[in-house]
Amino acid sequence: MGANNGKQYGSEGKGSSSISSDISSSTDHTPTKAPKNVATSEGLDSSTRTLSTPSPGLILPSKSTSLSSPALSSNGHDTNSSSSSSARAETVAVVHSQPGTHTRSRQSKSHHHALVDRLPDHALLQIFSHLPTNQLCRCARVCRRWYNLAWDPRLWGTVRLTGELLHADRAIRVLTHRLCQDTPNVCLTLETVVVNGCKRLTDRGLHVVAQCCPELRRLEVAGCYNISNEAVFEVVSRCPSLEHLNLSGCSKVTCISLTQEASLQLSPLHGQQISIHYLDMTDCFSLEDEGLRTIASHCPRLTHLYLRRCIRLTDEALRQLALHCPSIRELSLSDCRLVGDFGLREVARLEGCLRYLSVAHCTRITDVGVRYVARYCPRLRYLNARGCEGLTDHGLSHLARSCPRLKSLDVGKCPLVSDGGLEQLAMYCQGLRRVSLRACESLTGRGLKALAANCCELQLLNVQDCEVSPEALRFVRRHCRRCVIEHTNPAFY
């Protein structure tokens, strides 16, 4: 690119410089001393406003992170480090001299011979489409042509930000402001926002998302423990197309509902329904029965619900869930230790829809609860009952006879499961592919041989901490050649 091209780019480059700095984060707690003409991302907003011509040398990553692509390497700039999907080191920006200097002249010559200039726009767009958000912003600072291509709306259907030290609120605000330039106040192209692990994200950042992204379909804020109910309510109220919501680790969130203002605007026929299909509330420790009842009544379209380690939930919450959300296909209640057989009886009311069920470490569950599920959910494909010490061969027998399409089963640490239960599984569930029997103390080689002889599609068998002979393991390997055997028997190799 020549000097004239760079001169035209000056005004647009200011916003791009600020954006690239705002989405950069640092995991290195040792501050880096910058040279006289270098400014770190903390002070970049003020320093880069004096720039007239951003260039490929404007961003100098530290040792752990750099943007490495065929486009940049052909320019002749330093691209020794491999590309990273997230900015794990703090971005450093060099304040270049004003246009017309000797340095600028040499740079123009370099650009004149750059091979990347020969690539058509559609080829560069294809390359840019594979870059993460932080690196796409860096590309926007190379030259005017790259600036225009990097901000093509087709590249901004998804925004992904990572980093514990990232100023997520500011990054979201700057990005949405730039994406709203063509369509004032709204980002019509942005459908996915992923800010997992950004611990500095607060309700302010989600308020910006709610106001600027009406077409949002997927939001992931896992591990952002500063998020509260208020921000979540606003997002689900202002983003009617939202289908996928990951709130795992957001310990302040206690329920999901529409704001009062949004509720008043809905007609009685529409009700107060939210279109979410996928909801992950793993490690939301404050979630209680009343909160889950509110979620169930507002989200009747749920198909995937994960409530791992929501330790305050009881059987009563599951009754409300089955009543309002009849389409649930996947349900995880792992480590919900207050859930028992009565809760599984309510889950069984989901009947033919349920495919995936995890009740690992729910110590109150016995054969009675498993029998309910087996009887009314014949299409069950996956069951995780690890650590349910009340489960015996009788429960496995009912499961095997009623759920012949079972593909994956985990009954590890169930000391009452023995060879008799495995023989029933081998007889009726011959499509089994993954079986975990870890620390099942009552097992011997007889049950494993029956399983291997009948379940030829077996791909994974976990028998760690089981008293199983090497001969039985060799029998499994001989009959199930594709099976990976996880064991702790030193005599088997």
CSV table of C-alpha atoms in Angstrom, one decimal, residues 42-445:
chain,number,residue,atom,x,y,z
A,42,GLU,CA,-3.6,0.2,29.5
A,43,GLY,CA,-2.8,3.6,28.0
A,44,LEU,CA,-3.3,2.8,24.3
A,45,ASP,CA,-6.6,4.7,24.0
A,46,SER,CA,-4.9,8.1,24.4
A,47,SER,CA,-1.6,7.3,22.6
A,48,THR,CA,-3.0,5.9,19.4
A,49,ARG,CA,-5.3,8.8,18.8
A,50,THR,CA,-2.3,10.7,17.5
A,51,LEU,CA,-1.5,8.1,14.9
A,52,SER,CA,-2.1,9.0,11.3
A,53,THR,CA,-1.0,5.7,9.6
A,54,PRO,CA,-1.3,2.3,11.4
A,55,SER,CA,0.9,-0.3,9.8
A,56,PRO,CA,1.6,-4.1,10.2
A,57,GLY,CA,4.3,-3.2,12.7
A,58,LEU,CA,1.9,-1.4,15.0
A,59,ILE,CA,1.3,-4.5,17.1
A,60,LEU,CA,4.3,-6.2,18.5
A,61,PRO,CA,3.2,-9.2,20.5
A,62,SER,CA,5.3,-10.4,23.4
A,63,LYS,CA,7.2,-13.7,23.4
A,64,SER,CA,4.1,-15.8,24.2
A,65,THR,CA,1.7,-14.4,21.5
A,66,SER,CA,1.8,-13.2,18.0
A,67,LEU,CA,-0.3,-13.1,14.9
A,68,SER,CA,1.2,-15.6,12.4
A,69,SER,CA,-0.5,-15.9,9.0
A,70,PRO,CA,0.6,-16.3,5.4
A,71,ALA,CA,-0.5,-12.7,4.8
A,72,LEU,CA,1.7,-11.2,7.5
A,73,SER,CA,4.8,-13.4,6.9
A,74,SER,CA,4.9,-12.4,3.3
A,75,ASN,CA,5.2,-8.8,4.3
A,76,GLY,CA,8.5,-9.5,5.8
A,77,HIS,CA,7.6,-8.6,9.3
A,78,ASP,CA,8.5,-10.6,12.4
A,79,THR,CA,6.1,-13.6,12.7
A,80,ASN,CA,8.3,-16.1,14.5
A,81,SER,CA,5.7,-17.0,17.2
A,82,SER,CA,2.8,-19.3,16.4
A,83,SER,CA,-0.8,-17.9,16.3
A,84,SER,CA,-2.9,-18.3,19.3
A,85,SER,CA,-6.7,-18.4,19.5
A,86,SER,CA,-6.8,-16.0,22.4
A,87,ALA,CA,-4.6,-13.0,23.4
A,88,ARG,CA,-2.7,-14.4,26.4
A,89,ALA,CA,-0.1,-11.7,26.4
A,90,GLU,CA,-0.5,-8.0,26.6
A,91,THR,CA,-0.5,-6.2,23.3
A,92,VAL,CA,2.2,-3.6,22.8
A,93,ALA,CA,1.7,-0.7,20.3
A,94,VAL,CA,4.5,1.3,18.7
A,95,VAL,CA,3.7,4.9,18.0
A,96,HIS,CA,5.1,5.5,14.5
A,97,SER,CA,6.4,8.7,13.1
A,98,GLN,CA,4.2,11.0,11.1
A,99,PRO,CA,3.8,10.6,7.3
A,100,GLY,CA,6.6,11.9,5.1
A,101,THR,CA,9.5,10.6,7.2
A,102,HIS,CA,12.3,8.4,5.9
A,103,THR,CA,10.8,5.3,7.7
A,104,ARG,CA,7.5,5.8,5.9
A,105,SER,CA,9.2,5.9,2.5
A,106,ARG,CA,11.0,2.6,3.2
A,107,GLN,CA,7.7,1.1,4.4
A,108,SER,CA,5.9,2.1,1.1
A,109,LYS,CA,8.6,0.3,-0.9
A,110,SER,CA,8.1,-2.8,1.2
A,111,HIS,CA,4.3,-2.7,0.6
A,112,HIS,CA,4.8,-2.2,-3.1
A,113,HIS,CA,6.5,-5.6,-3.4
A,114,ALA,CA,4.3,-7.4,-0.8
A,115,LEU,CA,3.0,-10.7,-2.2
A,116,VAL,CA,-0.1,-10.4,-0.1
A,117,ASP,CA,-1.3,-7.5,-2.2
A,118,ARG,CA,-1.9,-9.9,-5.0
A,119,LEU,CA,-4.5,-11.8,-3.2
A,120,PRO,CA,-8.1,-10.9,-4.2
A,121,ASP,CA,-10.5,-9.6,-1.5
A,122,HIS,CA,-12.5,-12.9,-1.3
A,123,ALA,CA,-9.3,-14.8,-0.6
A,124,LEU,CA,-8.4,-12.5,2.3
A,125,LEU,CA,-11.9,-12.6,3.6
A,126,GLN,CA,-11.7,-16.4,3.7
A,127,ILE,CA,-8.4,-16.2,5.6
A,128,PHE,CA,-9.8,-13.7,8.1
A,129,SER,CA,-12.9,-15.8,8.7
A,130,HIS,CA,-10.7,-18.4,10.5
A,131,LEU,CA,-9.1,-15.8,12.9
A,132,PRO,CA,-10.3,-15.3,16.5
A,133,THR,CA,-11.7,-11.9,17.5
A,134,ASN,CA,-8.5,-10.4,18.9
A,135,GLN,CA,-6.4,-11.3,15.9
A,136,LEU,CA,-9.0,-10.0,13.5
A,137,CYS,CA,-8.9,-6.6,15.2
A,138,ARG,CA,-5.1,-6.6,14.8
A,139,CYS,CA,-5.4,-7.3,11.1
A,140,ALA,CA,-7.6,-4.2,10.9
A,141,ARG,CA,-4.6,-2.1,11.8
A,142,VAL,CA,-2.3,-3.2,9.0
A,143,CYS,CA,-3.5,-1.0,6.2
A,144,ARG,CA,-6.6,0.6,4.7
A,145,ARG,CA,-7.5,-2.4,2.6
A,146,TRP,CA,-7.2,-4.8,5.5
A,147,TYR,CA,-9.2,-2.4,7.7
A,148,ASN,CA,-12.1,-2.4,5.3
A,149,LEU,CA,-12.0,-6.2,4.9
A,150,ALA,CA,-11.5,-7.0,8.6
A,151,TRP,CA,-14.7,-5.1,9.5
A,152,ASP,CA,-16.8,-6.8,6.8
A,153,PRO,CA,-20.1,-7.6,8.6
A,154,ARG,CA,-19.9,-11.2,7.3
A,155,LEU,CA,-16.9,-11.8,9.6
A,156,TRP,CA,-18.7,-10.6,12.7
A,157,GLY,CA,-21.4,-13.2,13.3
A,158,THR,CA,-19.4,-14.3,16.4
A,159,VAL,CA,-17.3,-12.5,19.0
A,160,ARG,CA,-15.0,-14.6,21.3
A,161,LEU,CA,-13.1,-12.9,24.1
A,162,THR,CA,-10.9,-14.7,26.7
A,163,GLY,CA,-8.6,-13.8,29.5
A,164,GLU,CA,-9.0,-13.3,33.3
A,165,LEU,CA,-7.4,-9.8,33.1
A,166,LEU,CA,-9.3,-8.7,30.0
A,167,HIS,CA,-11.4,-5.5,30.5
A,168,ALA,CA,-14.4,-7.4,29.1
A,169,ASP,CA,-16.9,-4.6,29.6
A,170,ARG,CA,-14.8,-2.1,27.7
A,171,ALA,CA,-14.0,-4.5,24.9
A,172,ILE,CA,-17.7,-5.3,24.4
A,173,ARG,CA,-18.6,-1.7,24.4
A,174,VAL,CA,-15.9,-0.7,21.8
A,175,LEU,CA,-16.6,-3.7,19.6
A,176,THR,CA,-20.4,-3.2,19.5
A,177,HIS,CA,-19.9,0.6,18.9
A,178,ARG,CA,-17.8,-0.2,15.8
A,179,LEU,CA,-20.2,-2.8,14.5
A,180,CYS,CA,-23.1,-0.4,15.0
A,181,GLN,CA,-21.7,2.2,12.6
A,182,ASP,CA,-23.6,0.9,9.5
A,183,THR,CA,-26.8,0.1,11.4
A,184,PRO,CA,-27.0,2.8,14.2
A,185,ASN,CA,-27.5,1.4,17.7
A,186,VAL,CA,-27.8,-2.3,16.7
A,187,CYS,CA,-25.5,-5.1,15.5
A,188,LEU,CA,-27.8,-7.1,13.2
A,189,THR,CA,-25.1,-9.5,12.2
A,190,LEU,CA,-23.8,-10.5,15.7
A,191,GLU,CA,-25.5,-13.8,16.7
A,192,THR,CA,-22.9,-15.4,19.1
A,193,VAL,CA,-21.0,-13.8,22.0
A,194,VAL,CA,-18.6,-16.0,24.0
A,195,VAL,CA,-16.8,-14.5,27.0
A,196,ASN,CA,-16.0,-17.6,29.0
A,197,GLY,CA,-13.5,-17.1,31.8
A,198,CYS,CA,-13.6,-13.3,31.6
A,199,LYS,CA,-13.8,-12.7,35.4
A,200,ARG,CA,-13.9,-8.9,35.0
A,201,LEU,CA,-17.1,-9.0,33.0
A,202,THR,CA,-19.9,-7.4,34.9
A,203,ASP,CA,-23.6,-6.5,34.4
A,204,ARG,CA,-22.5,-3.4,32.5
A,205,GLY,CA,-21.1,-5.5,29.7
A,206,LEU,CA,-24.2,-7.7,29.4
A,207,HIS,CA,-26.4,-4.5,29.4
A,208,VAL,CA,-24.5,-3.4,26.2
A,209,VAL,CA,-25.0,-6.8,24.6
A,210,ALA,CA,-28.7,-6.7,25.4
A,211,GLN,CA,-29.2,-3.2,24.0
A,212,CYS,CA,-27.1,-3.7,20.8
A,213,CYS,CA,-27.6,-7.3,19.8
A,214,PRO,CA,-31.3,-8.0,19.2
A,215,GLU,CA,-30.4,-11.0,16.9
A,216,LEU,CA,-28.3,-12.7,19.5
A,217,ARG,CA,-28.8,-16.5,19.5
A,218,ARG,CA,-25.9,-17.8,21.7
A,219,LEU,CA,-24.4,-16.3,24.8
A,220,GLU,CA,-21.7,-18.0,26.9
A,221,VAL,CA,-20.5,-16.3,30.1
A,222,ALA,CA,-19.1,-19.4,32.0
A,223,GLY,CA,-17.0,-18.5,35.0
A,224,CYS,CA,-18.1,-14.8,35.0
A,225,TYR,CA,-19.1,-14.8,38.6
A,226,ASN,CA,-19.9,-11.0,38.8
A,227,ILE,CA,-23.0,-11.5,36.6
A,228,SER,CA,-26.3,-11.1,38.4
A,229,ASN,CA,-30.0,-11.8,37.8
A,230,GLU,CA,-30.7,-8.3,36.6
A,231,ALA,CA,-28.3,-8.5,33.6
A,232,VAL,CA,-29.5,-12.0,32.6
A,233,PHE,CA,-33.1,-10.8,32.8
A,234,GLU,CA,-32.4,-8.0,30.4
A,235,VAL,CA,-30.6,-10.2,27.9
A,236,VAL,CA,-33.4,-12.7,27.6
A,237,SER,CA,-35.9,-9.9,27.5
A,238,ARG,CA,-34.2,-7.9,24.7
A,239,CYS,CA,-32.9,-10.9,22.7
A,240,PRO,CA,-36.0,-12.8,21.7
A,241,SER,CA,-34.0,-15.2,19.4
A,242,LEU,CA,-31.7,-16.4,22.2
A,243,GLU,CA,-31.5,-20.2,22.2
A,244,HIS,CA,-28.2,-21.1,23.8
A,245,LEU,CA,-27.3,-19.8,27.3
A,246,ASN,CA,-24.3,-20.9,29.3
A,247,LEU,CA,-24.2,-19.5,32.9
A,248,SER,CA,-22.0,-22.2,34.5
A,249,GLY,CA,-20.1,-20.8,37.4
A,250,CYS,CA,-22.2,-17.6,37.7
A,251,SER,CA,-22.9,-18.2,41.4
A,252,LYS,CA,-25.0,-15.0,41.7
A,253,VAL,CA,-27.6,-16.1,39.2
A,254,THR,CA,-30.6,-17.6,41.0
A,255,CYS,CA,-33.2,-17.8,38.2
A,256,ILE,CA,-34.1,-16.7,34.7
A,257,SER,CA,-37.1,-14.6,33.9
A,258,LEU,CA,-38.3,-11.6,31.8
A,259,THR,CA,-38.0,-8.1,33.1
A,260,GLN,CA,-41.2,-6.6,34.5
A,261,GLU,CA,-41.3,-4.1,31.6
A,262,ALA,CA,-41.0,-6.9,29.0
A,263,SER,CA,-43.6,-9.0,30.8
A,264,LEU,CA,-46.2,-6.1,30.6
A,265,GLN,CA,-45.6,-5.7,26.9
A,266,LEU,CA,-46.5,-9.3,26.0
A,267,SER,CA,-49.9,-10.3,25.0
A,268,PRO,CA,-51.8,-12.9,27.1
A,269,LEU,CA,-51.7,-15.4,24.2
A,270,HIS,CA,-47.9,-15.2,24.0
A,271,GLY,CA,-47.4,-15.6,27.8
A,272,GLN,CA,-44.0,-15.0,29.4
A,273,GLN,CA,-42.1,-17.6,27.4
A,274,ILE,CA,-38.4,-17.4,26.6
A,275,SER,CA,-37.1,-19.2,23.5
A,276,ILE,CA,-34.0,-20.8,25.2
A,277,HIS,CA,-33.4,-24.4,24.2
A,278,TYR,CA,-30.0,-25.0,25.8
A,279,LEU,CA,-29.3,-23.9,29.4
A,280,ASP,CA,-26.2,-24.7,31.4
A,281,MET,CA,-26.3,-23.7,35.1
A,282,THR,CA,-23.5,-25.9,36.4
A,283,ASP,CA,-22.1,-24.6,39.7
A,284,CYS,CA,-24.8,-22.1,40.2
A,285,PHE,CA,-24.8,-22.8,43.9
A,286,SER,CA,-27.5,-20.3,44.7
A,287,LEU,CA,-30.1,-21.9,42.5
A,288,GLU,CA,-33.0,-23.3,44.6
A,289,ASP,CA,-36.3,-25.0,43.9
A,290,GLU,CA,-38.2,-21.7,43.5
A,291,GLY,CA,-35.6,-20.5,41.0
A,292,LEU,CA,-35.8,-23.7,38.9
A,293,ARG,CA,-39.7,-23.5,39.0
A,294,THR,CA,-39.4,-19.9,37.6
A,295,ILE,CA,-37.0,-21.1,34.9
A,296,ALA,CA,-39.3,-24.1,33.9
A,297,SER,CA,-42.3,-21.9,33.7
A,298,HIS,CA,-40.6,-19.3,31.5
A,299,CYS,CA,-38.5,-21.7,29.3
A,300,PRO,CA,-40.9,-24.4,28.2
A,301,ARG,CA,-38.9,-25.1,25.0
A,302,LEU,CA,-35.9,-26.4,26.9
A,303,THR,CA,-34.3,-29.5,25.4
A,304,HIS,CA,-30.8,-29.5,27.1
A,305,LEU,CA,-30.5,-28.6,30.8
A,306,TYR,CA,-27.4,-29.0,32.9
A,307,LEU,CA,-27.7,-28.5,36.7
A,308,ARG,CA,-24.4,-30.1,37.9
A,309,ARG,CA,-23.6,-29.2,41.5
A,310,CYS,CA,-26.7,-27.1,42.1
A,311,ILE,CA,-26.6,-28.5,45.6
A,312,ARG,CA,-29.8,-26.8,46.9
A,313,LEU,CA,-32.2,-28.5,44.5
A,314,THR,CA,-34.6,-31.2,45.7
A,315,ASP,CA,-37.1,-33.6,44.3
A,316,GLU,CA,-39.8,-30.9,44.3
A,317,ALA,CA,-37.9,-28.8,41.7
A,318,LEU,CA,-37.9,-31.8,39.3
A,319,ARG,CA,-41.7,-32.1,39.6
A,320,GLN,CA,-42.0,-28.5,38.3
A,321,LEU,CA,-39.4,-29.2,35.6
A,322,ALA,CA,-41.3,-32.2,34.2
A,323,LEU,CA,-44.6,-30.3,34.4
A,324,HIS,CA,-43.5,-27.3,32.3
A,325,CYS,CA,-40.6,-28.6,30.1
A,326,PRO,CA,-41.8,-31.8,28.4
A,327,SER,CA,-39.3,-31.7,25.6
A,328,ILE,CA,-36.1,-32.1,27.6
A,329,ARG,CA,-33.7,-34.6,25.9
A,330,GLU,CA,-30.6,-34.1,28.0
A,331,LEU,CA,-30.6,-33.6,31.8
A,332,SER,CA,-27.7,-33.5,34.2
A,333,LEU,CA,-28.3,-33.6,38.0
A,334,SER,CA,-24.8,-34.8,38.9
A,335,ASP,CA,-23.8,-34.0,42.5
A,336,CYS,CA,-27.3,-32.8,43.4
A,337,ARG,CA,-27.2,-34.8,46.6
A,338,LEU,CA,-30.7,-33.9,47.7
A,339,VAL,CA,-32.3,-35.6,44.7
A,340,GLY,CA,-33.6,-39.1,45.3
A,341,ASP,CA,-35.9,-41.7,43.9
A,342,PHE,CA,-39.0,-39.5,44.0
A,343,GLY,CA,-37.1,-37.0,41.8
A,344,LEU,CA,-36.3,-39.7,39.3
A,345,ARG,CA,-40.0,-40.6,39.2
A,346,GLU,CA,-40.8,-37.1,38.2
A,347,VAL,CA,-38.0,-37.1,35.6
A,348,ALA,CA,-39.5,-40.3,34.2
A,349,ARG,CA,-42.5,-38.3,33.2
A,350,LEU,CA,-40.4,-36.9,30.3
A,351,GLU,CA,-41.0,-40.4,28.8
A,352,GLY,CA,-39.9,-40.8,25.2
A,353,CYS,CA,-38.0,-37.5,24.9
A,354,LEU,CA,-35.2,-38.2,27.4
A,355,ARG,CA,-32.0,-39.5,25.8
A,356,TYR,CA,-29.3,-38.4,28.3
A,357,LEU,CA,-29.4,-38.6,32.0
A,358,SER,CA,-26.7,-38.0,34.6
A,359,VAL,CA,-27.3,-38.6,38.3
A,360,ALA,CA,-23.7,-39.2,39.3
A,361,HIS,CA,-23.1,-39.0,43.1
A,362,CYS,CA,-26.8,-38.6,43.9
A,363,THR,CA,-26.4,-41.0,46.8
A,364,ARG,CA,-30.2,-41.1,47.6
A,365,ILE,CA,-30.9,-42.8,44.3
A,366,THR,CA,-31.5,-46.6,44.4
A,367,ASP,CA,-33.0,-49.3,42.1
A,368,VAL,CA,-36.4,-47.8,42.6
A,369,GLY,CA,-35.6,-44.6,40.8
A,370,VAL,CA,-33.7,-46.3,38.0
A,371,ARG,CA,-36.6,-48.6,37.5
A,372,TYR,CA,-38.9,-45.6,37.0
A,373,VAL,CA,-36.6,-44.2,34.4
A,374,ALA,CA,-36.1,-47.5,32.6
A,375,ARG,CA,-39.9,-48.2,32.4
A,376,TYR,CA,-41.0,-44.8,31.0
A,377,CYS,CA,-37.9,-43.7,29.1
A,378,PRO,CA,-37.2,-46.5,26.6
A,379,ARG,CA,-35.2,-44.3,24.2
A,380,LEU,CA,-32.5,-43.6,26.8
A,381,ARG,CA,-29.0,-43.6,25.2
A,382,TYR,CA,-26.8,-42.4,28.0
A,383,LEU,CA,-26.9,-43.0,31.8
A,384,ASN,CA,-24.4,-41.8,34.3
A,385,ALA,CA,-25.1,-43.3,37.8
A,386,ARG,CA,-21.5,-43.2,39.1
A,387,GLY,CA,-21.4,-43.2,42.9
A,388,CYS,CA,-25.1,-44.2,43.3
A,389,GLU,CA,-24.2,-46.8,45.9
A,390,GLY,CA,-27.8,-48.0,46.2
A,391,LEU,CA,-27.9,-49.3,42.7
A,392,THR,CA,-27.7,-53.1,42.3
A,393,ASP,CA,-28.0,-55.8,39.7
A,394,HIS,CA,-31.8,-55.6,39.9
A,395,GLY,CA,-31.7,-52.0,38.7
A,396,LEU,CA,-29.4,-52.9,35.9
A,397,SER,CA,-31.6,-55.7,34.9
A,398,HIS,CA,-34.7,-53.4,34.5
A,399,LEU,CA,-32.5,-50.9,32.6
A,400,ALA,CA,-31.2,-53.5,30.2
A,401,ARG,CA,-34.6,-55.0,29.5
A,402,SER,CA,-36.4,-51.6,29.0
A,403,CYS,CA,-33.7,-49.6,27.3
A,404,PRO,CA,-32.2,-51.8,24.5
A,405,ARG,CA,-30.8,-48.7,22.7
A,406,LEU,CA,-28.4,-47.8,25.5
A,407,LYS,CA,-25.0,-46.7,24.1
A,408,SER,CA,-23.1,-45.4,27.2
A,409,LEU,CA,-23.3,-46.5,30.8
A,410,ASP,CA,-21.3,-45.4,33.9
A,411,VAL,CA,-21.9,-47.4,37.1
A,412,GLY,CA,-18.5,-46.8,38.6
A,413,LYS,CA,-18.2,-46.9,42.4
A,414,CYS,CA,-21.4,-48.9,42.7
A,415,PRO,CA,-20.2,-51.7,45.0
A,416,LEU,CA,-23.4,-53.8,44.6
A,417,VAL,CA,-23.1,-54.1,40.8
A,418,SER,CA,-21.7,-57.6,39.9
A,419,ASP,CA,-21.5,-60.1,37.1
A,420,GLY,CA,-25.2,-60.7,37.1
A,421,GLY,CA,-26.0,-57.2,36.1
A,422,LEU,CA,-23.4,-57.2,33.3
A,423,GLU,CA,-24.8,-60.4,31.9
A,424,GLN,CA,-28.2,-58.8,31.6
A,425,LEU,CA,-26.7,-55.8,29.9
A,426,ALA,CA,-24.8,-58.1,27.5
A,427,MET,CA,-28.0,-59.9,26.6
A,428,TYR,CA,-30.3,-56.9,25.9
A,429,CYS,CA,-28.0,-54.0,25.2
A,430,GLN,CA,-25.7,-55.3,22.5
A,431,GLY,CA,-25.1,-51.8,21.0
A,432,LEU,CA,-23.2,-50.6,24.1
A,433,ARG,CA,-20.1,-48.6,23.1
A,434,ARG,CA,-18.9,-47.1,26.4
A,435,VAL,CA,-19.0,-48.8,29.8
A,436,SER,CA,-17.4,-47.6,33.0
A,437,LEU,CA,-17.2,-50.1,35.9
A,438,ARG,CA,-14.4,-48.3,37.9
A,439,ALA,CA,-14.1,-49.5,41.5
A,440,CYS,CA,-17.0,-52.0,41.2
A,441,GLU,CA,-15.6,-54.3,43.8
A,442,SER,CA,-18.0,-57.2,43.1
A,443,LEU,CA,-17.0,-57.8,39.5
A,444,THR,CA,-15.0,-60.8,38.2
A,445,GLY,CA,-14.0,-61.9,34.8
